[in-house]
Amino acid sequence: MFGCNEPEKNADGNAIVHQLLNKEYVLITDRETLQGSDDEISNHVDSILSGLIDAEFISTGQKNFDLNSDNLSDIGFEIIDLNLFNPNGLPESFDSLAARVLPISIQILDNSTHGYPDALDDGEQIASTGNWTSGSGILGTFMNAGQFQGNGKKYLAIRFVNRNQFNYGWIKIYCSQHNDTLRIIDCAFNTITESPIFAGQTE
């Protein structure tokens, strides 16, 4: 788990907490490369393929983050192959990959209302307006569904429940064109309840 720094108020009286996360998840698509890799995700996928782990989906596994330093997971991410388990290895076509976000104790902004969270640009305001949900969301998948897929670095709007009010924030994410690479870059949130934050704002 990864926690943010303690809040520090700036000259405007805001308390923006910012943290670099710098985590990258890659679902390797070549069987030989997969077997030759010793990273956590490759070992996990190879264990699924070899039958050591009984799983319906080939996946990086869910990786969780503690964004507000309360020692509890707030949000998780994973890449999965939507094809059923393939005993002959990973399929040649990876159009079935999906990069997903899994809110645990927070909400995410999804104005699609179909499980495709908003991919915000730098400077867009994050506040109470919009459709907030605690359901899982697809960042990218086949048929170019998902607003993050292949669009460079974008911002996922988040909010924490705080005594019946909310703290608003963002997570900067990169999702590759084929959904095989997901980078969780950094995050920030405003510690003043019901106060907006702008995507990319760090102070």
Short mmCIF file of N, CA and C in Angstrom, two decimals, residues 120-126 155 170 197-201:
data_model
loop_
_atom_site.label_atom_id
_atom_site.label_comp_id
_atom_site.label_asym_id
_atom_site.label_seq_id
_atom_site.Cartn_x
_atom_site.Cartn_y
_atom_site.Cartn_z
N LEU A 120 -10.09 13.05 -17.30
CA LEU A 120 -10.03 14.51 -17.28
C LEU A 120 -8.69 15.02 -17.81
N ASP A 121 -8.75 16.22 -18.36
CA ASP A 121 -7.55 16.92 -18.80
C ASP A 121 -7.02 17.79 -17.68
N ASP A 122 -5.78 18.22 -17.81
CA ASP A 122 -5.12 19.09 -16.85
C ASP A 122 -5.96 20.35 -16.65
N GLY A 123 -6.22 20.72 -15.40
CA GLY A 123 -6.91 21.95 -15.08
C GLY A 123 -8.42 21.85 -14.96
N GLU A 124 -9.01 20.70 -15.30
CA GLU A 124 -10.47 20.56 -15.14
C GLU A 124 -10.83 20.49 -13.66
N GLN A 125 -11.91 21.17 -13.31
CA GLN A 125 -12.33 21.21 -11.91
C GLN A 125 -12.99 19.91 -11.48
N ILE A 126 -12.67 19.47 -10.28
CA ILE A 126 -13.27 18.29 -9.67
C ILE A 126 -14.02 18.75 -8.43
N TYR A 155 -6.53 12.17 -16.00
CA TYR A 155 -6.81 12.22 -14.57
C TYR A 155 -8.14 11.54 -14.24
N TRP A 170 -7.63 13.59 -7.30
CA TRP A 170 -7.39 13.00 -8.62
C TRP A 170 -6.24 12.00 -8.55
N ILE A 197 -10.92 20.75 -6.34
CA ILE A 197 -9.52 20.65 -6.72
C ILE A 197 -9.50 20.60 -8.24
N PHE A 198 -8.40 21.03 -8.82
CA PHE A 198 -8.26 20.97 -10.27
C PHE A 198 -7.35 19.82 -10.65
N ALA A 199 -7.68 19.13 -11.72
CA ALA A 199 -6.86 18.01 -12.17
C ALA A 199 -5.42 18.49 -12.37
N GLY A 200 -4.49 17.83 -11.71
CA GLY A 200 -3.08 18.19 -11.79
C GLY A 200 -2.64 19.16 -10.71
N GLN A 201 -3.56 19.70 -9.94
CA GLN A 201 -3.20 20.66 -8.88
C GLN A 201 -2.44 19.96 -7.77
#
